[in-house]
PDB file of C-alpha atoms in Angstrom:
ATOM      1  CA  MET A   1     -74.778  28.548 -68.594  1.00 41.00           C
ATOM      2  CA  ALA A   2     -72.645  26.216 -66.579  1.00 44.00           C
ATOM      3  CA  GLY A   3     -73.234  22.494 -66.840  1.00 46.00           C
ATOM      4  CA  ALA A   4     -73.563  19.810 -64.234  1.00 45.00           C
ATOM      5  CA  SER A   5     -69.744  19.289 -63.956  1.00 47.00           C
ATOM      6  CA  ASP A   6     -69.409  22.925 -62.891  1.00 52.00           C
ATOM      7  CA  ASN A   7     -71.457  22.247 -59.689  1.00 52.00           C
ATOM      8  CA  GLY A   8     -69.165  19.274 -58.544  1.00 52.00           C
ATOM      9  CA  GLY A   9     -71.423  16.743 -59.776  1.00 53.00           C
ATOM     10  CA  TRP A  10     -74.395  17.951 -57.725  1.00 52.00           C
ATOM     11  CA  PRO A  11     -77.645  19.046 -59.369  1.00 54.00           C
ATOM     12  CA  PRO A  12     -78.447  22.685 -59.496  1.00 56.00           C
ATOM     13  CA  ASP A  13     -81.398  24.164 -57.315  1.00 55.00           C
ATOM     14  CA  GLY A  14     -84.446  22.361 -58.216  1.00 52.00           C
ATOM     15  CA  GLY A  15     -82.573  19.536 -60.129  1.00 52.00           C
ATOM     16  CA  SER A  16     -83.448  15.893 -59.556  1.00 53.00           C
ATOM     17  CA  TRP A  17     -81.312  13.535 -57.492  1.00 56.00           C
ATOM     18  CA  ASP A  18     -81.677  10.915 -60.079  1.00 60.00           C
ATOM     19  CA  GLU A  19     -78.974  12.699 -61.997  1.00 64.00           C
ATOM     20  CA  LEU A  20     -76.302  12.161 -59.191  1.00 67.00           C
ATOM     21  CA  PRO A  21     -73.100  10.278 -60.373  1.00 73.00           C
ATOM     22  CA  ASP A  22     -72.453   6.724 -59.064  1.00 74.00           C
ATOM     23  CA  LEU A  23     -69.910   5.906 -56.623  1.00 74.00           C
ATOM     24  CA  PRO A  24     -66.486   4.807 -57.986  1.00 78.00           C
ATOM     25  CA  GLU A  25     -66.567   0.970 -58.799  1.00 79.00           C
ATOM     26  CA  GLU A  26     -63.391   0.395 -56.854  1.00 79.00           C
ATOM     27  CA  TRP A  27     -65.190   1.102 -53.644  1.00 76.00           C
ATOM     28  CA  GLY A  28     -67.150  -1.863 -53.914  1.00 76.00           C
ATOM     29  CA  VAL A  29     -70.677  -2.578 -52.322  1.00 77.00           C
ATOM     30  CA  ILE A  30     -71.186  -0.085 -49.566  1.00 76.00           C
ATOM     31  CA  VAL A  31     -73.712  -1.206 -46.930  1.00 76.00           C
ATOM     32  CA  ILE A  32     -74.772   1.190 -44.234  1.00 77.00           C
ATOM     33  CA  PRO A  33     -75.997  -0.813 -41.189  1.00 77.00           C
ATOM     34  CA  ASP A  34     -78.821   0.420 -39.041  1.00 78.00           C
ATOM     35  CA  ASP A  35     -76.711  -0.148 -35.861  1.00 78.00           C
ATOM     36  CA  LEU A  36     -73.410   1.906 -35.931  1.00 75.00           C
ATOM     37  CA  SER A  37     -71.849  -0.131 -33.320  1.00 75.00           C
ATOM     38  CA  GLU A  38     -71.391  -2.865 -35.950  1.00 76.00           C
ATOM     39  CA  LEU A  39     -68.605  -0.532 -37.391  1.00 77.00           C
ATOM     40  CA  ALA A  40     -66.504  -0.714 -34.386  1.00 79.00           C
ATOM     41  CA  ASP A  41     -63.987  -2.938 -35.908  1.00 77.00           C
ATOM     42  CA  GLU A  42     -63.591  -0.774 -38.940  1.00 80.00           C
ATOM     43  CA  VAL A  43     -63.043   2.266 -36.611  1.00 81.00           C
ATOM     44  CA  GLU A  44     -60.341   0.517 -34.524  1.00 80.00           C
ATOM     45  CA  ALA A  45     -58.611  -0.454 -37.927  1.00 80.00           C
ATOM     46  CA  VAL A  46     -58.702   3.251 -39.139  1.00 80.00           C
ATOM     47  CA  ARG A  47     -57.512   4.399 -35.692  1.00 81.00           C
ATOM     48  CA  ALA A  48     -54.582   1.853 -35.873  1.00 76.00           C
ATOM     49  CA  GLU A  49     -53.725   3.339 -39.276  1.00 77.00           C
ATOM     50  CA  LEU A  50     -53.808   6.777 -38.252  1.00 80.00           C
ATOM     51  CA  HIS A  51     -51.755   6.345 -35.078  1.00 72.00           C
ATOM     52  CA  PRO A  52     -49.250   3.326 -35.369  1.00 66.00           C
ATOM     53  CA  THR A  53     -47.879   1.957 -31.988  1.00 63.00           C
ATOM     54  CA  PRO A  54     -44.195   1.879 -31.940  1.00 64.00           C
ATOM     55  CA  ALA A  55     -42.756  -1.610 -31.796  1.00 61.00           C
ATOM     56  CA  ALA A  56     -41.778  -2.799 -28.314  1.00 60.00           C
ATOM     57  CA  ALA A  57     -38.171  -2.917 -27.293  1.00 66.00           C
ATOM     58  CA  ARG A  58     -36.463  -6.278 -26.527  1.00 69.00           C
ATOM     59  CA  TRP A  59     -36.361  -5.599 -22.687  1.00 67.00           C
ATOM     60  CA  GLN A  60     -39.988  -4.496 -22.833  1.00 67.00           C
ATOM     61  CA  ARG A  61     -41.030  -7.802 -24.403  1.00 66.00           C
ATOM     62  CA  PHE A  62     -38.836  -9.652 -21.899  1.00 66.00           C
ATOM     63  CA  THR A  63     -40.529  -7.910 -18.886  1.00 68.00           C
ATOM     64  CA  ARG A  64     -43.955  -8.621 -20.286  1.00 66.00           C
ATOM     65  CA  ARG A  65     -43.489 -12.306 -20.112  1.00 70.00           C
ATOM     66  CA  PRO A  66     -45.614 -14.335 -17.543  1.00 72.00           C
ATOM     67  CA  ALA A  67     -42.668 -15.541 -15.579  1.00 73.00           C
ATOM     68  CA  MET A  68     -41.343 -12.047 -15.300  1.00 72.00           C
ATOM     69  CA  ARG A  69     -44.867 -10.701 -14.056  1.00 72.00           C
ATOM     70  CA  ARG A  70     -44.914 -13.509 -11.452  1.00 77.00           C
ATOM     71  CA  LEU A  71     -41.400 -12.569 -10.303  1.00 76.00           C
ATOM     72  CA  ARG A  72     -42.381  -8.760  -9.966  1.00 75.00           C
ATOM     73  CA  LYS A  73     -45.443  -9.834  -8.021  1.00 78.00           C
ATOM     74  CA  VAL A  74     -43.257 -11.977  -5.664  1.00 77.00           C
ATOM     75  CA  GLY A  75     -40.773  -9.141  -5.213  1.00 75.00           C
ATOM     76  CA  THR A  76     -43.453  -6.625  -4.282  1.00 78.00           C
ATOM     77  CA  LEU A  77     -44.867  -8.874  -1.534  1.00 75.00           C
ATOM     78  CA  MET A  78     -41.315  -9.463  -0.225  1.00 77.00           C
ATOM     79  CA  LEU A  79     -40.790  -5.682  -0.221  1.00 77.00           C
ATOM     80  CA  ARG A  80     -44.219  -4.913   1.666  1.00 79.00           C
ATOM     81  CA  ALA A  81     -43.465  -7.319   4.545  1.00 77.00           C
ATOM     82  CA  PRO A  82     -40.169  -5.585   5.761  1.00 80.00           C
ATOM     83  CA  VAL A  83     -41.875  -2.070   5.149  1.00 81.00           C
ATOM     84  CA  LEU A  84     -44.821  -3.175   7.303  1.00 84.00           C
ATOM     85  CA  ILE A  85     -42.464  -4.544  10.159  1.00 88.00           C
ATOM     86  CA  VAL A  86     -40.549  -1.395  10.154  1.00 86.00           C
ATOM     87  CA  SER A  87     -43.742   0.660  10.221  1.00 87.00           C
ATOM     88  CA  MET A  88     -45.144  -1.332  13.214  1.00 89.00           C
ATOM     89  CA  ALA A  89     -41.846  -1.034  15.049  1.00 88.00           C
ATOM     90  CA  ILE A  90     -41.729   2.953  14.594  1.00 91.00           C
ATOM     91  CA  MET A  91     -45.253   3.125  15.789  1.00 90.00           C
ATOM     92  CA  VAL A  92     -44.539   1.034  19.003  1.00 88.00           C
ATOM     93  CA  THR A  93     -41.423   3.095  19.688  1.00 89.00           C
ATOM     94  CA  VAL A  94     -43.347   6.320  19.418  1.00 87.00           C
ATOM     95  CA  ALA A  95     -46.218   5.092  21.656  1.00 86.00           C
ATOM     96  CA  SER A  96     -43.863   3.950  24.364  1.00 85.00           C
ATOM     97  CA  LEU A  97     -42.059   7.455  24.258  1.00 83.00           C
ATOM     98  CA  PHE A  98     -45.322   9.241  24.571  1.00 80.00           C
ATOM     99  CA  ALA A  99     -46.318   6.891  27.697  1.00 80.00           C
ATOM    100  CA  SER A 100     -43.084   7.428  29.285  1.00 76.00           C
ATOM    101  CA  ALA A 101     -43.165  11.134  28.821  1.00 74.00           C
ATOM    102  CA  TRP A 102     -46.941  11.438  29.841  1.00 71.00           C
ATOM    103  CA  PRO A 103     -47.328  12.651  33.479  1.00 65.00           C
ATOM    104  CA  GLY A 104     -48.846   9.961  35.520  1.00 58.00           C
ATOM    105  CA  PRO A 105     -50.544  10.098  38.948  1.00 55.00           C
ATOM    106  CA  SER A 106     -48.059  11.171  41.726  1.00 50.00           C
ATOM    107  CA  ARG A 107     -46.882   8.550  44.106  1.00 49.00           C
ATOM    108  CA  GLN A 108     -46.289   9.352  47.736  1.00 45.00           C
ATOM    109  CA  ALA A 109     -42.925   8.236  49.142  1.00 39.00           C
ATOM    110  CA  ALA A 110     -43.101   5.473  51.302  1.00 38.00           C
ATOM    111  CA  THR A 111     -42.184   6.246  54.857  1.00 38.00           C
ATOM    112  CA  GLN A 112     -40.348   3.639  57.059  1.00 41.00           C
ATOM    113  CA  ARG A 113     -42.349   2.646  60.021  1.00 43.00           C
ATOM    114  CA  THR A 114     -41.159   2.027  63.475  1.00 42.00           C
ATOM    115  CA  SER A 115     -42.838  -0.018  66.175  1.00 41.00           C
ATOM    116  CA  GLY A 116     -45.636   1.955  67.775  1.00 46.00           C
ATOM    117  CA  SER A 117     -45.559   4.748  65.230  1.00 47.00           C
ATOM    118  CA  THR A 118     -47.717   5.684  62.231  1.00 47.00           C
ATOM    119  CA  PRO A 119     -47.269   8.398  59.581  1.00 45.00           C
ATOM    120  CA  ALA A 120     -48.998  11.704  60.435  1.00 43.00           C
ATOM    121  CA  PRO A 121     -52.467  12.222  58.751  1.00 47.00           C
ATOM    122  CA  SER A 122     -51.451  15.958  58.532  1.00 50.00           C
ATOM    123  CA  ARG A 123     -47.861  16.687  57.477  1.00 81.00           C
ATOM    124  CA  THR A 124     -47.993  20.052  59.176  1.00 88.00           C
ATOM    125  CA  LEU A 125     -48.612  21.004  62.779  1.00 89.00           C
ATOM    126  CA  PRO A 126     -52.055  22.903  62.973  1.00 89.00           C
ATOM    127  CA  ALA A 127     -51.802  26.686  63.791  1.00 87.00           C
ATOM    128  CA  LEU A 128     -53.873  26.227  67.266  1.00 89.00           C
ATOM    129  CA  GLU A 129     -53.711  28.301  70.291  1.00 89.00           C
ATOM    130  CA  LEU A 130     -53.900  26.403  73.581  1.00 90.00           C
ATOM    131  CA  VAL A 131     -54.587  27.301  77.089  1.00 90.00           C
ATOM    132  CA  GLY A 132     -51.564  27.803  79.265  1.00 87.00           C
ATOM    133  CA  ALA A 133     -51.240  27.019  82.932  1.00 81.00           C
ATOM    134  CA  ASP A 134     -52.002  30.695  83.770  1.00 83.00           C
ATOM    135  CA  GLY A 135     -54.982  30.878  81.431  1.00 85.00           C
ATOM    136  CA  SER A 136     -53.265  32.821  78.752  1.00 89.00           C
ATOM    137  CA  ALA A 137     -53.393  31.767  74.999  1.00 90.00           C
ATOM    138  CA  VAL A 138     -50.152  29.863  73.871  1.00 90.00           C
ATOM    139  CA  PRO A 139     -49.582  29.358  70.001  1.00 91.00           C
ATOM    140  CA  LEU A 140     -48.849  25.706  69.355  1.00 89.00           C
ATOM    141  CA  ARG A 141     -46.324  26.570  66.905  1.00 88.00           C
ATOM    142  CA  GLY A 142     -44.816  29.343  68.872  1.00 86.00           C
ATOM    143  CA  GLN A 143     -41.573  27.426  69.529  1.00 88.00           C
ATOM    144  CA  LEU A 144     -39.961  24.786  67.050  1.00 89.00           C
ATOM    145  CA  PRO A 145     -38.592  22.208  67.038  1.00 91.00           C
ATOM    146  CA  LEU A 146     -41.197  20.800  69.405  1.00 92.00           C
ATOM    147  CA  VAL A 147     -42.312  17.450  70.952  1.00 93.00           C
ATOM    148  CA  VAL A 148     -45.958  17.410  71.701  1.00 92.00           C
ATOM    149  CA  LEU A 149     -47.187  14.865  74.368  1.00 92.00           C
ATOM    150  CA  LEU A 150     -50.989  14.210  74.517  1.00 90.00           C
ATOM    151  CA  THR A 151     -51.269  13.019  77.878  1.00 89.00           C
ATOM    152  CA  ASP A 152     -55.158  12.424  78.388  1.00 86.00           C
ATOM    153  CA  GLY A 153     -55.949   9.398  80.628  1.00 82.00           C
ATOM    154  CA  CYS A 154     -52.298   8.706  81.259  1.00 85.00           C
ATOM    155  CA  ASP A 155     -50.132   9.044  84.217  1.00 86.00           C
ATOM    156  CA  CYS A 156     -47.311  10.432  82.143  1.00 86.00           C
ATOM    157  CA  ASP A 157     -45.215  12.394  84.631  1.00 88.00           C
ATOM    158  CA  ASP A 158     -42.252  10.055  84.203  1.00 90.00           C
ATOM    159  CA  LEU A 159     -42.629  10.003  80.514  1.00 90.00           C
ATOM    160  CA  VAL A 160     -42.662  13.954  80.318  1.00 90.00           C
ATOM    161  CA  ALA A 161     -39.427  13.822  82.509  1.00 90.00           C
ATOM    162  CA  GLU A 162     -37.757  11.319  80.227  1.00 91.00           C
ATOM    163  CA  THR A 163     -38.704  13.163  77.059  1.00 90.00           C
ATOM    164  CA  VAL A 164     -37.216  16.447  78.571  1.00 90.00           C
ATOM    165  CA  ALA A 165     -34.026  14.730  79.441  1.00 89.00           C
ATOM    166  CA  ALA A 166     -33.532  13.061  76.102  1.00 89.00           C
ATOM    167  CA  ALA A 167     -34.465  16.176  73.986  1.00 89.00           C
ATOM    168  CA  ARG A 168     -31.793  18.789  73.260  1.00 89.00           C
ATOM    169  CA  PRO A 169     -32.033  22.226  74.845  1.00 88.00           C
ATOM    170  CA  GLU A 170     -33.447  23.859  71.581  1.00 91.00           C
ATOM    171  CA  ILE A 171     -36.437  21.404  71.556  1.00 90.00           C
ATOM    172  CA  ALA A 172     -39.409  22.425  73.544  1.00 91.00           C
ATOM    173  CA  VAL A 173     -41.721  19.951  75.099  1.00 92.00           C
ATOM    174  CA  TYR A 174     -45.499  20.547  75.422  1.00 93.00           C
ATOM    175  CA  ALA A 175     -47.567  18.286  77.644  1.00 92.00           C
ATOM    176  CA  VAL A 176     -51.068  18.624  76.406  1.00 92.00           C
ATOM    177  CA  SER A 177     -54.329  17.565  78.136  1.00 90.00           C
ATOM    178  CA  THR A 178     -57.939  18.305  77.739  1.00 85.00           C
ATOM    179  CA  ALA A 179     -58.775  18.186  81.493  1.00 77.00           C
ATOM    180  CA  THR A 180     -58.765  21.190  83.746  1.00 68.00           C
ATOM    181  CA  PRO A 181     -56.071  20.623  86.282  1.00 56.00           C
ATOM    182  CA  SER A 182     -56.749  20.934  90.085  1.00 50.00           C
ATOM    183  CA  THR A 183     -55.722  23.972  91.964  1.00 41.00           C
ATOM    184  CA  ALA A 184     -52.630  22.563  93.376  1.00 38.00           C
ATOM    185  CA  THR A 185     -51.581  20.987  90.075  1.00 45.00           C
ATOM    186  CA  SER A 186     -52.232  24.263  88.510  1.00 43.00           C
ATOM    187  CA  ARG A 187     -50.021  26.111  90.677  1.00 42.00           C
ATOM    188  CA  SER A 188     -47.122  23.592  90.361  1.00 45.00           C
ATOM    189  CA  GLN A 189     -47.553  23.811  86.422  1.00 46.00           C
ATOM    190  CA  LEU A 190     -47.777  27.495  86.624  1.00 41.00           C
ATOM    191  CA  THR A 191     -44.569  27.650  88.379  1.00 41.00           C
ATOM    192  CA  THR A 192     -42.990  25.291  85.869  1.00 45.00           C
ATOM    193  CA  ALA A 193     -44.035  27.228  83.073  1.00 45.00           C
ATOM    194  CA  GLN A 194     -42.891  30.556  84.362  1.00 44.00           C
ATOM    195  CA  THR A 195     -39.430  29.370  85.850  1.00 45.00           C
ATOM    196  CA  PRO A 196     -36.698  28.674  83.410  1.00 54.00           C
ATOM    197  CA  ARG A 197     -34.987  25.487  83.932  1.00 60.00           C
ATOM    198  CA  ALA A 198     -31.388  25.392  84.835  1.00 57.00           C
ATOM    199  CA  ASP A 199     -30.549  23.238  81.776  1.00 68.00           C
ATOM    200  CA  GLY A 200     -32.297  25.874  79.394  1.00 73.00           C
ATOM    201  CA  LYS A 201     -34.889  23.341  78.232  1.00 84.00           C
ATOM    202  CA  THR A 202     -38.472  24.496  77.707  1.00 82.00           C
ATOM    203  CA  VAL A 203     -41.444  22.345  79.216  1.00 88.00           C
ATOM    204  CA  ARG A 204     -44.947  23.668  79.224  1.00 89.00           C
ATOM    205  CA  HIS A 205     -48.129  22.122  80.393  1.00 90.00           C
ATOM    206  CA  LEU A 206     -51.055  23.161  78.122  1.00 91.00           C
ATOM    207  CA  ARG A 207     -54.774  22.599  77.889  1.00 91.00           C
ATOM    208  CA  ASP A 208     -56.876  21.716  74.703  1.00 90.00           C
ATOM    209  CA  PRO A 209     -60.292  21.777  76.236  1.00 89.00           C
ATOM    210  CA  ALA A 210     -62.063  20.622  72.970  1.00 87.00           C
ATOM    211  CA  GLY A 211     -59.508  17.993  71.983  1.00 87.00           C
ATOM    212  CA  THR A 212     -59.025  19.877  68.580  1.00 88.00           C
ATOM    213  CA  LEU A 213     -55.312  18.715  68.328  1.00 88.00           C
ATOM    214  CA  ARG A 214     -56.129  15.069  68.764  1.00 87.00           C
ATOM    215  CA  GLU A 215     -59.101  15.332  66.256  1.00 88.00           C
ATOM    216  CA  GLN A 216     -57.180  17.081  63.427  1.00 88.00           C
ATOM    217  CA  LEU A 217     -54.195  14.819  63.723  1.00 85.00           C
ATOM    218  CA  GLY A 218     -56.607  11.732  63.451  1.00 85.00           C
ATOM    219  CA  LEU A 219     -55.225  10.144  66.605  1.00 84.00           C
ATOM    220  CA  THR A 220     -57.097   7.424  68.357  1.00 77.00           C
ATOM    221  CA  ALA A 221     -58.937   8.140  71.674  1.00 74.00           C
ATOM    222  CA  GLN A 222     -57.091   7.813  74.976  1.00 75.00           C
ATOM    223  CA  ASP A 223     -56.281   4.331  76.274  1.00 78.00           C
ATOM    224  CA  GLY A 224     -54.098   4.906  79.244  1.00 81.00           C
ATOM    225  CA  THR A 225     -51.002   5.772  77.011  1.00 86.00           C
ATOM    226  CA  ALA A 226     -49.773   8.925  75.598  1.00 89.00           C
ATOM    227  CA  ALA A 227     -49.386  10.244  72.128  1.00 89.00           C
ATOM    228  CA  ALA A 228     -46.324  12.051  70.848  1.00 89.00           C
ATOM    229  CA  ILE A 229     -45.870  14.360  67.821  1.00 90.00           C
ATOM    230  CA  LEU A 230     -42.305  15.296  66.811  1.00 92.00           C
ATOM    231  CA  VAL A 231     -42.351  18.610  64.749  1.00 92.00           C
ATOM    232  CA  SER A 232     -39.323  20.052  62.899  1.00 90.00           C
ATOM    233  CA  ARG A 233     -38.289  23.687  63.187  1.00 89.00           C
ATOM    234  CA  THR A 234     -40.279  24.317  59.827  1.00 90.00           C
ATOM    235  CA  GLY A 235     -43.542  22.988  61.451  1.00 89.00           C
ATOM    236  CA  THR A 236     -43.519  19.736  59.583  1.00 90.00           C
ATOM    237  CA  ILE A 237     -44.571  16.721  61.523  1.00 90.00           C
ATOM    238  CA  LEU A 238     -41.851  14.284  61.242  1.00 89.00           C
ATOM    239  CA  ARG A 239     -43.231  11.390  63.235  1.00 89.00           C
ATOM    240  CA  THR A 240     -46.289  10.413  65.079  1.00 89.00           C
ATOM    241  CA  PHE A 241     -46.510   7.934  67.989  1.00 90.00           C
ATOM    242  CA  GLU A 242     -49.877   6.851  68.940  1.00 87.00           C
ATOM    243  CA  HIS A 243     -49.082   4.795  71.951  1.00 87.00           C
ATOM    244  CA  VAL A 244     -45.942   5.946  73.990  1.00 87.00           C
ATOM    245  CA  MET A 245     -45.297   4.951  77.590  1.00 87.00           C
ATOM    246  CA  SER A 246     -41.420   5.469  77.551  1.00 87.00           C
ATOM    247  CA  ALA A 247     -39.204   8.056  75.893  1.00 88.00           C
ATOM    248  CA  THR A 248     -36.925   5.257  74.656  1.00 87.00           C
ATOM    249  CA  THR A 249     -39.573   4.273  72.145  1.00 87.00           C
ATOM    250  CA  MET A 250     -38.786   7.677  70.202  1.00 88.00           C
ATOM    251  CA  LEU A 251     -35.273   8.146  71.283  1.00 87.00           C
ATOM    252  CA  SER A 252     -33.787   7.706  67.861  1.00 86.00           C
ATOM    253  CA  ASP A 253     -36.220  10.079  66.370  1.00 86.00           C
ATOM    254  CA  LEU A 254     -35.440  12.611  69.120  1.00 86.00           C
ATOM    255  CA  GLN A 255     -31.790  12.634  68.199  1.00 85.00           C
ATOM    256  CA  ARG A 256     -32.557  13.280  64.527  1.00 85.00           C
ATOM    257  CA  LEU A 257     -35.012  16.082  65.307  1.00 80.00           C
TER     258      LEU A 257
END
């Protein structure tokens, strides 16, 4: 039958714990505390023995000095300032590029004004049909380039004659009024409208009973003077004169028409 030494010093089943061997004397007095956190120092010492830390090199000891740490901190601050300035400059440059490339509201080109003239409210001559001296419908844009004289309330026979004389043969001249001409005047205008002029120039006396042309062009009411509209061969209104008493007022524009 095996003895107690055959079981590693532990008693056999059913044996008494009082027969356990004592701890070696060289271990000294072993005290097991109630709070295991009191053994933290011993744990750190054991870990240090198991995992020894390699000794720091000379340059590592040099860089760990307080003066070197302060120098590294100052160098970091000095490096951050230029980086921040460069970053802000890049952001401002990119923002200005986007602002210059972004389409803004379109600006209308400024037109040079002459005395007695205003820019035309409508840049294209309306496609109206007026009434000829013989009662037939006459397309307002039937012949271009064109000078339209609105002669309501105006004794404009001389103005019409001066305009015809100043205009080139290919420029038609229309004298437009809202009033219904008398019988004698109607016959005279009918003859003028049907009989070609010797100089090849076109002059027509037309009626606009409702005053639609003056309304669509935004012209002021009649005041004893005529209004003149100069239209290019594409139907674009080049110049509008709201108060005209003599063709000399628009002579330079007639030459460029």
